[in-house]
XYZ file of C-alpha atoms in Angstrom:
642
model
C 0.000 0.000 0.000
C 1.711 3.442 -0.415
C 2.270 5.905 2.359
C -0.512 8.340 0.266
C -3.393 5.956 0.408
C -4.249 7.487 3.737
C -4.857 11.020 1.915
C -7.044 9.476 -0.985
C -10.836 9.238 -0.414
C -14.271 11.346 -0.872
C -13.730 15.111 -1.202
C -16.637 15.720 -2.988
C -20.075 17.136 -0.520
C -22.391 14.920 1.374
C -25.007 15.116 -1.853
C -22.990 12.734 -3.261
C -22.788 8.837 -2.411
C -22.194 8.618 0.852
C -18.722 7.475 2.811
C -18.378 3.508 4.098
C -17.823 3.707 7.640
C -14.304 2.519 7.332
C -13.694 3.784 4.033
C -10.210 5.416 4.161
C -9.634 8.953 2.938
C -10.697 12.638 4.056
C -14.116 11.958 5.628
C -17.247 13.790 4.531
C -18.696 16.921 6.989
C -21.790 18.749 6.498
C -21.413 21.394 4.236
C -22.683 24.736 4.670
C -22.144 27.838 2.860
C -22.266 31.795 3.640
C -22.501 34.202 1.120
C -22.491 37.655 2.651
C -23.979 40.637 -0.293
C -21.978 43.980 0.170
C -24.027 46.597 -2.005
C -22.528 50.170 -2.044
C -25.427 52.470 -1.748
C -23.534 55.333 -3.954
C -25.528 58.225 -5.606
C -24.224 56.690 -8.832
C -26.239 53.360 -8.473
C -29.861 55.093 -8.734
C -28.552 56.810 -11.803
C -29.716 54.983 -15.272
C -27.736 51.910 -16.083
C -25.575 52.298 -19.114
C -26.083 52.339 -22.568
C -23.511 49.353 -23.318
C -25.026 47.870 -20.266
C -28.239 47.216 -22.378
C -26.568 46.851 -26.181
C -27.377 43.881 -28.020
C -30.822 43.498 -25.785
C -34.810 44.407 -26.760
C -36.729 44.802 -24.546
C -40.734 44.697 -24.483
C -42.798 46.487 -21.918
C -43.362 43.502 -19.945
C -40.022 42.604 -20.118
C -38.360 41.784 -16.197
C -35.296 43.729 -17.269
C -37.008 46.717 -18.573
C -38.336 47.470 -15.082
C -34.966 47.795 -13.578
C -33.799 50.956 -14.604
C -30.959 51.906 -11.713
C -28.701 49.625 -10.743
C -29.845 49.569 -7.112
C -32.943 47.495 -8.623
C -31.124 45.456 -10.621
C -28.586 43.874 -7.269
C -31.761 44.198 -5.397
C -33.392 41.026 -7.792
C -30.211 39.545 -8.490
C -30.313 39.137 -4.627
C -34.030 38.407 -4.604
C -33.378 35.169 -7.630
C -30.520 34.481 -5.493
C -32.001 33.883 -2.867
C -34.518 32.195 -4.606
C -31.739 29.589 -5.952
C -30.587 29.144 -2.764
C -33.871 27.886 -1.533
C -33.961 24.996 -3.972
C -30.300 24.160 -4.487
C -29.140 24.209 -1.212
C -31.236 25.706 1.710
C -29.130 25.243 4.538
C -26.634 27.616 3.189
C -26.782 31.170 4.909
C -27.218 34.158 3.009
C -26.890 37.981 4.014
C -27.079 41.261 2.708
C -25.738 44.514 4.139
C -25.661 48.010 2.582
C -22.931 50.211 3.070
C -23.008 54.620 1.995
C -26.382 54.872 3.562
C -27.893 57.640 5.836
C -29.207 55.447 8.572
C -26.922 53.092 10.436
C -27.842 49.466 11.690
C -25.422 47.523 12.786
C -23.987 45.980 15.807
C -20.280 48.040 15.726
C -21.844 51.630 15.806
C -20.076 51.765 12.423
C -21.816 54.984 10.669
C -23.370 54.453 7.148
C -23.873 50.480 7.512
C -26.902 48.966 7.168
C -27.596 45.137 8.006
C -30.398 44.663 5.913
C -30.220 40.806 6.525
C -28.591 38.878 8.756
C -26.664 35.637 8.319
C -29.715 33.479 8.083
C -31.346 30.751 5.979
C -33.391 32.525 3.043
C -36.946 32.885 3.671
C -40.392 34.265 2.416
C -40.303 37.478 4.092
C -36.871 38.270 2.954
C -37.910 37.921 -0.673
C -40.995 39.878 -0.691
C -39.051 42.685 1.211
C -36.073 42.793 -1.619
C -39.106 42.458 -4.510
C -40.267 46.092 -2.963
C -36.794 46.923 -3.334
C -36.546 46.400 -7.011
C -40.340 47.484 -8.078
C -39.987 50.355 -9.924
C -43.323 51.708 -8.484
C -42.077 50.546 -4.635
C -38.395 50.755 -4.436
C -37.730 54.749 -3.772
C -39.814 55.164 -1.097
C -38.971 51.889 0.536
C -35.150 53.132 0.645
C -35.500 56.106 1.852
C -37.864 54.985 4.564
C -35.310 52.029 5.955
C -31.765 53.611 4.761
C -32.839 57.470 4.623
C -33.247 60.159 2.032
C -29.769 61.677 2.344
C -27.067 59.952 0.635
C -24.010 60.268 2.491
C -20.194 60.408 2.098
C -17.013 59.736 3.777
C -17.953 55.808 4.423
C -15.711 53.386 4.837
C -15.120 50.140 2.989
C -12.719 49.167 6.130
C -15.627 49.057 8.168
C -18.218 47.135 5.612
C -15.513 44.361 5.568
C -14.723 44.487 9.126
C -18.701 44.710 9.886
C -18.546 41.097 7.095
C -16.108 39.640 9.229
C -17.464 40.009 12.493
C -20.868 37.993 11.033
C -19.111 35.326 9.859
C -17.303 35.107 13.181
C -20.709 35.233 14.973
C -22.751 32.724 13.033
C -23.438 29.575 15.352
C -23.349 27.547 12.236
C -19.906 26.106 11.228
C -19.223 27.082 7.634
C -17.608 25.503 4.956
C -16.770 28.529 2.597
C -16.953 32.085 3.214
C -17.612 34.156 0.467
C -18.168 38.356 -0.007
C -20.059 39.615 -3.339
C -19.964 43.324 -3.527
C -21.650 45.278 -5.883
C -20.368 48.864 -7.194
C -20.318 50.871 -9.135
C -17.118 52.637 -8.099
C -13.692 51.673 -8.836
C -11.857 53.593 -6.396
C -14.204 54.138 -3.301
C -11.442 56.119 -1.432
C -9.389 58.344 -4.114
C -9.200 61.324 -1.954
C -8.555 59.378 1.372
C -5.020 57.290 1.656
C -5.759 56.077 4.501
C -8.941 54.553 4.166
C -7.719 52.899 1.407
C -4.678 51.701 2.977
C -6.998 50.401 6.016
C -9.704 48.341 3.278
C -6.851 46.999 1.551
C -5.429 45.665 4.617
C -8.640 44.291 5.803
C -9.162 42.373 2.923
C -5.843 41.014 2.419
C -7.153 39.862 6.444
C -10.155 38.221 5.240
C -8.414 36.185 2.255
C -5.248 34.913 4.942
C -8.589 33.537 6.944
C -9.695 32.202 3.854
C -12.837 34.388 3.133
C -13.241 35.190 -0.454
C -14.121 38.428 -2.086
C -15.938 39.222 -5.666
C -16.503 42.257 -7.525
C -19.326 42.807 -9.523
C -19.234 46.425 -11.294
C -22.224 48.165 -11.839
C -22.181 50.772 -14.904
C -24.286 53.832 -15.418
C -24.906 56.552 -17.237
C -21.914 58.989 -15.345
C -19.700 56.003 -14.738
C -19.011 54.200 -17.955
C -15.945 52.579 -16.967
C -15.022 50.146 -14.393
C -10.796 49.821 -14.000
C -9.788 46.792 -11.110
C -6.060 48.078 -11.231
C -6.967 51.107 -10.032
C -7.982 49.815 -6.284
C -9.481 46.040 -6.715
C -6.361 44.616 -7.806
C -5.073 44.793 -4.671
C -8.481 43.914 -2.617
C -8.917 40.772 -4.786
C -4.938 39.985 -5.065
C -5.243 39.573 -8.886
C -2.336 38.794 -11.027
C -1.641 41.063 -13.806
C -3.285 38.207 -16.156
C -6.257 37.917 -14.403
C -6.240 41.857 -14.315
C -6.616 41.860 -18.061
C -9.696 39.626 -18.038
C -11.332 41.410 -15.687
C -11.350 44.918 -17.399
C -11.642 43.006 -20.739
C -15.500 41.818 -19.843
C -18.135 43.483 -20.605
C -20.354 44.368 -17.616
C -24.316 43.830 -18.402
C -27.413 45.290 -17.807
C -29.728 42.167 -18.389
C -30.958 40.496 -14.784
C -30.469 37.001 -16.479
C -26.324 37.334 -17.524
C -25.615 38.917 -13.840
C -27.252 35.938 -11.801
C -25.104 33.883 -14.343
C -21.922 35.491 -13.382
C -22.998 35.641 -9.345
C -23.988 31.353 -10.055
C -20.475 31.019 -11.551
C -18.863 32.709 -8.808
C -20.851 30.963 -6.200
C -20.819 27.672 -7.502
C -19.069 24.796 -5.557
C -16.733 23.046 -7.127
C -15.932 20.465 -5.062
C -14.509 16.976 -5.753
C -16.191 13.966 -6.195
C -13.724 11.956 -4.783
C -9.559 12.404 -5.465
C -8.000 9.227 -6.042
C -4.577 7.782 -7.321
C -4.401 6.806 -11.307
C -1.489 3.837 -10.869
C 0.269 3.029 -14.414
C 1.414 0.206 -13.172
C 5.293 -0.851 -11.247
C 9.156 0.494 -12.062
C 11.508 -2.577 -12.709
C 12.397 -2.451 -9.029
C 8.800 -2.735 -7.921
C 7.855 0.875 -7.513
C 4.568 1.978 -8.416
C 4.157 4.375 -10.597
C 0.879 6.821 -9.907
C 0.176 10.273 -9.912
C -3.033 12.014 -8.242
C -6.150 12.732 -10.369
C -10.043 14.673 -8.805
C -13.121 13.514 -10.240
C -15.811 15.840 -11.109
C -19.934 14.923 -11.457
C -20.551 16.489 -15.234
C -24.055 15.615 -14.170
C -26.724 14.842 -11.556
C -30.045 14.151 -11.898
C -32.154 16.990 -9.860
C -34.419 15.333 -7.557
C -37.751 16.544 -6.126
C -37.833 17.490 -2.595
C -38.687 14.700 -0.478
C -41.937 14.911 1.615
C -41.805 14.835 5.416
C -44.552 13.251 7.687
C -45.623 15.691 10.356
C -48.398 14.667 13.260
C -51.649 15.590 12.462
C -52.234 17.286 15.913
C -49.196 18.948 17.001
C -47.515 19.361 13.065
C -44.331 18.220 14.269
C -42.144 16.215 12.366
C -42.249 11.900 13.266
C -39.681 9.772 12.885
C -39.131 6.502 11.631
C -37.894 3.634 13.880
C -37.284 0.285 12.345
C -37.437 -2.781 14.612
C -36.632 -6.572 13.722
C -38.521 -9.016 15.808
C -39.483 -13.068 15.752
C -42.952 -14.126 14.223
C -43.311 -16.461 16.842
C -41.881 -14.667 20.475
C -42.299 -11.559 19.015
C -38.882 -11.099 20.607
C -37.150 -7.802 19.535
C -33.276 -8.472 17.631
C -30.726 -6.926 18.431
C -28.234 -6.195 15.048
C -25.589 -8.637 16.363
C -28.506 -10.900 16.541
C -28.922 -10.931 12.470
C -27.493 -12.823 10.108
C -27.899 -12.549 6.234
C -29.189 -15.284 4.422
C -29.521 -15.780 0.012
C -31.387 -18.617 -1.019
C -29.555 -20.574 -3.525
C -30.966 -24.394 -4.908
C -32.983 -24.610 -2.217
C -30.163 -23.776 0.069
C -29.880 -21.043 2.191
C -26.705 -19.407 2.960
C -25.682 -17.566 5.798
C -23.297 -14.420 6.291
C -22.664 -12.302 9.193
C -21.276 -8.781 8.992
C -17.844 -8.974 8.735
C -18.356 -11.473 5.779
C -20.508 -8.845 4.212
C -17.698 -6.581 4.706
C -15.148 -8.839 2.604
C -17.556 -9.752 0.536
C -17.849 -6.042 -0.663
C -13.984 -5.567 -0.706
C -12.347 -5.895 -3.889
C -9.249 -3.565 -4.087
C -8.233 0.441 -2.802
C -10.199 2.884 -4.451
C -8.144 4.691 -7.915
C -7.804 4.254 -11.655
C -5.770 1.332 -12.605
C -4.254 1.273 -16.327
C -5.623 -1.557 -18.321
C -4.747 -0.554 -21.926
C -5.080 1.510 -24.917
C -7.920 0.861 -27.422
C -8.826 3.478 -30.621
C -12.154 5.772 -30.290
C -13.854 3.724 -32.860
C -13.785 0.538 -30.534
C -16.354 2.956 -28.131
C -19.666 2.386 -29.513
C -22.916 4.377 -28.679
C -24.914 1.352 -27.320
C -21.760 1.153 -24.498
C -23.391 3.682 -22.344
C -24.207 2.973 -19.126
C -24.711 6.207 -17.394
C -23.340 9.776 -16.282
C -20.233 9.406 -16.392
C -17.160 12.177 -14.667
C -14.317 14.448 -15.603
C -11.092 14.252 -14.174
C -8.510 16.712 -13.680
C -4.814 16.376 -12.291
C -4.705 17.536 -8.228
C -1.026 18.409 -6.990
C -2.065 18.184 -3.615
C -0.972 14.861 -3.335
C 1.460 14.215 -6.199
C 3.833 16.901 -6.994
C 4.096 16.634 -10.401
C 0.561 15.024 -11.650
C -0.308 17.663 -13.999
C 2.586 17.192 -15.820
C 2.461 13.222 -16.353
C -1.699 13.826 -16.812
C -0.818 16.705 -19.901
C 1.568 14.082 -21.562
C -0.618 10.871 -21.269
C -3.651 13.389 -22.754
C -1.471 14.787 -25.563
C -0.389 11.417 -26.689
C -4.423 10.496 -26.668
C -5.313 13.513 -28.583
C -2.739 12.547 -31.375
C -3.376 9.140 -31.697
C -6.848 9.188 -31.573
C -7.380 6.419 -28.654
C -8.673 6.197 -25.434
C -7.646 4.805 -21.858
C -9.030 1.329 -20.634
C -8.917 1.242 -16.887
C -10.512 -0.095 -13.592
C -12.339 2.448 -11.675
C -13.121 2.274 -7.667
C -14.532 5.762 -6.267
C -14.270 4.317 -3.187
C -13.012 1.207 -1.185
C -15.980 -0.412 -0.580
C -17.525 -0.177 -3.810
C -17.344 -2.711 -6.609
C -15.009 -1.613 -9.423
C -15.982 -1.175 -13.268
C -14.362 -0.879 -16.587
C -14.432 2.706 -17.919
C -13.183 4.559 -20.905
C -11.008 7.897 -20.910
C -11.797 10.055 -23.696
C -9.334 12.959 -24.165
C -10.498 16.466 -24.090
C -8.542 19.611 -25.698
C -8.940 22.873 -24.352
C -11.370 25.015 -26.431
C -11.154 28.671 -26.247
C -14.159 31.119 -27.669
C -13.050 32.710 -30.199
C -15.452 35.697 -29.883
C -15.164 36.627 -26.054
C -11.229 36.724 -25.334
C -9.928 34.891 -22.372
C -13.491 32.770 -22.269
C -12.729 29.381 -21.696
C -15.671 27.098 -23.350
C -13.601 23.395 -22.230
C -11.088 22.416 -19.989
C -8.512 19.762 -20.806
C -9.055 16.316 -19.315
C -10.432 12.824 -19.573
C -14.202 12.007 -19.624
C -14.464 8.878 -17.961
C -17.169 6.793 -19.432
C -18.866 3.476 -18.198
C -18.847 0.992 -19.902
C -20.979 -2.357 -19.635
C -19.635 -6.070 -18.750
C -20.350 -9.212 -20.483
C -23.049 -9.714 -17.817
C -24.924 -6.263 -18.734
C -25.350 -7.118 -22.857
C -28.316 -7.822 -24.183
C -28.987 -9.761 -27.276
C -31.611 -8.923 -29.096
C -33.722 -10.748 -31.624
C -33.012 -10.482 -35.307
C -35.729 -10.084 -37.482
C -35.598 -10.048 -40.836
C -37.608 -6.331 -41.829
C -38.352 -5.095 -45.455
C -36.337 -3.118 -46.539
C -37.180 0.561 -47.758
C -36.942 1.794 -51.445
C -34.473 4.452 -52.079
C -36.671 6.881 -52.551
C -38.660 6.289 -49.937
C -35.332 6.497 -47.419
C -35.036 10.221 -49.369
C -38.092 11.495 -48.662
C -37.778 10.628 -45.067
C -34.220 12.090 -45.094
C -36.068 15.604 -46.428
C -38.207 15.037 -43.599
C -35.443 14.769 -40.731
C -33.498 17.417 -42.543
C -36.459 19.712 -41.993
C -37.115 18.715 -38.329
C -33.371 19.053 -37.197
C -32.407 21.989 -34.874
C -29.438 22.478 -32.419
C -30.039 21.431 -29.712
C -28.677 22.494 -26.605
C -29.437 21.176 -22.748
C -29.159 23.784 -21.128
C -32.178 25.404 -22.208
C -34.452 22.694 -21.525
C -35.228 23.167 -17.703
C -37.516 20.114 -16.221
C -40.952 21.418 -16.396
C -42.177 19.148 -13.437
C -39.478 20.222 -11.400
C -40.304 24.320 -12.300
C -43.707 23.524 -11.972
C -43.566 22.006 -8.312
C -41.153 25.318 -7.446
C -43.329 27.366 -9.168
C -46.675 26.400 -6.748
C -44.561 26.901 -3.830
C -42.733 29.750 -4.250
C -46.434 31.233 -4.786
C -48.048 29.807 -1.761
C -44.897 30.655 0.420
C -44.904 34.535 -1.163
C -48.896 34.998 -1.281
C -49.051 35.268 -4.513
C -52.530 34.815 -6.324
C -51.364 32.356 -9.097
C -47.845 30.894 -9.740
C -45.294 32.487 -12.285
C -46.232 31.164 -15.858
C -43.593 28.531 -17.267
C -42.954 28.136 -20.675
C -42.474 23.911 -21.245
C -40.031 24.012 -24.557
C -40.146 20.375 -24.209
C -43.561 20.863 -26.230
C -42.760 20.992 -30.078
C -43.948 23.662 -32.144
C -46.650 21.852 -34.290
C -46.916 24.851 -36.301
C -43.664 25.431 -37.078
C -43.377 21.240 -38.026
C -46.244 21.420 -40.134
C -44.514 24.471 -41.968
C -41.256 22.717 -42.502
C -42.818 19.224 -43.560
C -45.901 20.957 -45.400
C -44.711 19.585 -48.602
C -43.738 16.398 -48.157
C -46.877 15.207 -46.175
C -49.117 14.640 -49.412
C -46.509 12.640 -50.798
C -45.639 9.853 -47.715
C -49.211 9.433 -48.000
C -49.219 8.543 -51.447
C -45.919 6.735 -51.247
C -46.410 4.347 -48.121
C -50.034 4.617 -47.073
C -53.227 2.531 -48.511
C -55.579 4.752 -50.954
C -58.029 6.109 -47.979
C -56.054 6.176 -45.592
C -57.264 8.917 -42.551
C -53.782 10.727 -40.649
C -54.031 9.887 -37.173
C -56.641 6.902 -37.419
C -55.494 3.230 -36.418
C -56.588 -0.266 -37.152
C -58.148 -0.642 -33.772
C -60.228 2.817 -33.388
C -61.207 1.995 -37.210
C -62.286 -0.838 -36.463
C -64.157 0.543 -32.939
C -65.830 2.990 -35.255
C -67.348 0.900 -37.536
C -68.262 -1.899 -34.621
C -70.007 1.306 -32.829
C -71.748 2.111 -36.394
C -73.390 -1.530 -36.690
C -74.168 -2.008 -33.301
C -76.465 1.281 -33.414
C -79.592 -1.428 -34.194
C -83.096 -0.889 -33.772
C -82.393 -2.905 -29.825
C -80.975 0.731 -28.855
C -84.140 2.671 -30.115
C -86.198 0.151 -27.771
C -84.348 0.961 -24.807
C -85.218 5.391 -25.306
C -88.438 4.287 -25.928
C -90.072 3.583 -22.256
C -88.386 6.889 -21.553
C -90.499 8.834 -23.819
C -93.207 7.653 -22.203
C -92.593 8.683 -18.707
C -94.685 11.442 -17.002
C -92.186 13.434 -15.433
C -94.739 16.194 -13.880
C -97.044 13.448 -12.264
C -93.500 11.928 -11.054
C -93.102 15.682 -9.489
C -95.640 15.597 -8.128
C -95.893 11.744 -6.205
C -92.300 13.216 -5.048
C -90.805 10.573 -7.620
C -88.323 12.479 -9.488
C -85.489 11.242 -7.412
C -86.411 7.946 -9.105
C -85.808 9.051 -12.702
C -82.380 8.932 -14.919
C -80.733 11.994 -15.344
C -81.550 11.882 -19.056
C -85.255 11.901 -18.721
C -84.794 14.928 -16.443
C -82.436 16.663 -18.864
C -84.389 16.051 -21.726
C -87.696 17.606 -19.550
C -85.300 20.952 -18.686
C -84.423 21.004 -22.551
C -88.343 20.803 -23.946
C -89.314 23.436 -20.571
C -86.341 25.376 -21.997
C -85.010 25.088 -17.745
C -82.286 26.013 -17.062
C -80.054 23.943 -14.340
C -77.510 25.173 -11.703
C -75.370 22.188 -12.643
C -75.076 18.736 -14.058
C -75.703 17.088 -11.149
C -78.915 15.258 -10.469
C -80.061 16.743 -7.686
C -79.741 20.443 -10.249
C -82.665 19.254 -12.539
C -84.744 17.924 -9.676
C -84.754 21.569 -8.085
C -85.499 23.661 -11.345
C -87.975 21.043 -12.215
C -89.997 21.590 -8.477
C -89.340 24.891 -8.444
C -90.938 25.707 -12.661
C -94.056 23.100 -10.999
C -94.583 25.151 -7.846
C -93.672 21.957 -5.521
C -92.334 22.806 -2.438
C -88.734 21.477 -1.741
């Protein structure tokens, strides 16, 4: 075993599988983040937003972003869809949001011109309705100046908003995982005509990063303030290296709600490890092996509903579940040293305790194991299993990894072949073949410095001999050629790019949807567009002229779109069984006195289409459909008391 197996194990958050008991490796804490809001409250940010801010965008009057007009409304719903996400994602992270260049001061310090809006809490209802008067165009003035004051002030000190930052953190009575600041400004060198203010806020943040607490910028533009430069104070506030200086002043800052919550997600997002394991090549001559240290990454994970809980009728409290094992016959409770497992096997049973389980289950230390080379066309489509990951070199572990990882993916990329290997994610799990797919680094070639792909390995599944299904061959007809070219028109017509990212799960908005609405008091839920619905307009334009023709060509003459052997057939069964046996059975009701049955207080006994087709010749006029409807209009026309 090598002396770094006891460093390899589960990084990656408790979401993910969950950690054997004796599973070696980092173990797996609760993870909770908190994401603390800064928002400068400068004159500048109730000033229009930029022109460049909205370029490129067109907006219609009921348009989201055409109500924010001042960039104090537009951080005030990027915190309100923030908090929003943070609700469904993950809500056990704490979110907070203080304002700093206000009149009024509320805070615990006595700082002047800080205002905790919001605590270091979970998100809740109240909190978004509160920051969706804040951005309302009709709402959002006089809600300021009634919490923060009319009066904007001056002579505030960044020093103190970070200091006021820190001091939450240090008082939250949750443990937190990450720390994070997001301020939004529009001013790119708060303290110009104050050195030392400026000295103190740098100072104080280079403070907050050694405790590892991380800061973002987010520049606001408007119509004064049309620039936003980092070198000039946030270079040093964010420690940025004169690379990452360029990219910063090379992006352009928007105006559109949408593309800021983007760049706040990307910011915010967790990218945490799925697990970091060793990828072994195999042994040097004198018996070394020969690994280097690789972190696997989810691509993808299926986004579950939120599970329900049970609560007591009476007291709404939440039960709990206690399982119990007990004998049929004593009804004497077990104890789990008491249990054995048992598998039934030719009408044998065997018997395992525990620790045989626990071998049983063992089959190696968790990493990637090099099996062999094999070329890209060997990997065929019907090999998928499921998700698979992406892995990336970590020099935590192995000094040198990324170098050794670039090499073995170069050599890939040129030959055209990909890497055969054993995969454990953990040490208690059963291994399986996968395939390594090189990826090259792709670069967008219209936004500089934007990175579309990373390079790495995909790591595929792939199926065993056990998991292959034959299927039965059956000898089909063939098509004609030109039958196989008019469908090829027709798929040609149908195709469209298509892109998953813009296909959200409309069960999954749905469900949020409802809530959010019941939680906020809103009269009906926000309207959600399902673009998992084709366009049967838009098909029927595309395919317009070749419908006639696959008629012609592979349909029977008289043949009805839409129609199939067995409702044809129901049809015409319905049409011959319409026989002069039906016509006796309307007969007796024709006959029927329906006043005289009024009247001997009979009309409860009467069908519902004698009384209907009374109503229609009285020309009544029912409450409803229900029987009880018709005998009330009917009593009521008659004079018969009820």
């Amino acid at each position: 075993m090598s002396l770094l197996d006891q460093n390899w194990g589960a990084g990656g958050s408790a979401e993910d599988e969950a950690q054997d008991e004796n599973q070696q490796g980092r173990p797996i804490t609760t993870n909770r983040d908190g994401t603390l809001i800064l928002i400068e409250c400068a004159p500048q940010m109730f000033e229009t937003l930029a022109n460049q801010m909205k370029q490129d965008s067109t907006f219609d009057e009921d348009d989201e972003d055409a109500q924010l007009t001042t960039g104090f409304q537009l951080v005030m719903r990027a915190c309100q869809r923030f908090y929003q996400s943070k609700i469904i994602s993950n809500d056990k992270d704490l979110s907070g949001i203080i304002l700093y260049g206000t009149e009024n001061s509320l805070n615990a310090f006595d700082f002047k011109h800080i205002y905790i809006l919001h605590e270091l809490a979970q998100p809740s209802a109240e909190r978004i309705i509160q920051l969706e008067t804040l951005s309302n165009k009709d709402t959002f003035r006089a809600k300021y100046d009634e919490l923060f004051g009319s009066t904007q002030a001056t002579g505030y000190s960044l020093n103190e908003a970070l200091w006021t930052c820190s001091n939450l953190f240090s008082n939250s009575p949750q443990r937190l995982t990450i720390k994070r600041i997001f301020i939004f400004t529009c001013n790119d060198q708060p303290h110009a005509s104050n050195l030392t203010l400026e000295r103190q806020a740098k100072q104080r943040a280079k403070d907050l990063h050694d405790v590892g607490i991380q800061l973002e910028v987010f520049p606001i533009l408007t119509e004064s303030i049309t620039k936003f430069d980092f070198k000039k104070f946030f270079q040093d506030v964010l420690m940025l290296s004169d690379e990452d200086l360029e990219i910063r002043n090379n992006q352009e800052p928007t105006g559109r709600l949408n593309e800021l919550l983007k760049l706040v997600y990307s910011k915010e997002h967790k990218k945490r490890a799925y697990c970091t394991v060793p990828f072994s090549l195999g042994k040097s001559s004198d018996g070394t092996p020969l690994e280097f240290s690789v972190s696997v990454y989810n691509m993808v994970r299926p986004c579950p509903k939120p599970t329900k809980i049970k609560l007591d009728m009476k007291t709404n409290l939440e039960t709990k579940i206690v399982t119990k094992h007990y004998l049929p016959e004593t009804a004497e409770i077990l104890m789990p040293s008491d249990i054995q497992y048992g598998l039934d096997v030719a009408n044998r049973r065997i018997l395992f305790d525990s620790d045989e389980i626990k071998a049983i289950k063992k089959f190696g230390d968790s990493g990637f194991e090099l099996l062999g080379f094999k070329s890209l066309s060997c990997l065929l489509p019907h090999h998928y299993v499921k998700p698979g990951h992406f892995i990336y070199p970590d020099e935590k572990y192995v000094e040198g990894s990324s170098c050794l990882f670039n090499a073995l993916l170069k050599k890939c990329l040129e030959k055209k072949m990909f890497i055969l290997c054993q995969f454990t994610a953990r040490r208690n799990t059963p291994p399986r073949l996968v395939a390594l797919t090189a990826q090259a680094e792709e670069v967008n070639k219209k936004i500089k410095n934007d990175r579309l792909a990373s390079n790495g390995f995909h790591v595929h599944y792939l199926p065993y001999a056990d998991d292959i299904r034959t299927l039965p061959k059956n000898d089909t007809t063939r098509a004609a050629n030109d039958e196989v070219d008019l469908f090829k028109n027709v798929i040609r017509g149908l195709k469209f790019k298509y892109r998953p990212d813009k296909f959200e799960n409309p069960a999954l908005q749905t469900l949020w949807r409802n809530i959010e609405a019941t939680a906020l008091n809103k009269g009906e839920p926000d309207e959600f567009i399902d673009l998992t619905i084709p366009s049967v307009e838009n098909q029927n334009r595309k395919i317009s002229g070749y419908v006639d023709e696959l008629k012609q060509m592979i349909f029977p003459p008289g043949y009805v779109m839409g129609t199939t052997k067995k409702s044809a057939a129901a049809k015409r069964k319905a049409e011959t069984t319409s026989s002069p046996s039906s016509a006796k059975k309307t007969k007796p009701d024709e006959d029927v006195d329906v006043e005289a049955a009024a009247k001997s207080n009979l009309l409860s006994k009467l069908t519902v289409p004698m009384l209907k087709d009374y109503c229609r010749d009285k020309k009544l006029k029912a409450s409803g459909t229900k029987k009880q409807d018709f005998i009330d209009v009917i009593q009521s026309h008659l004079g018969i008391a009820q």
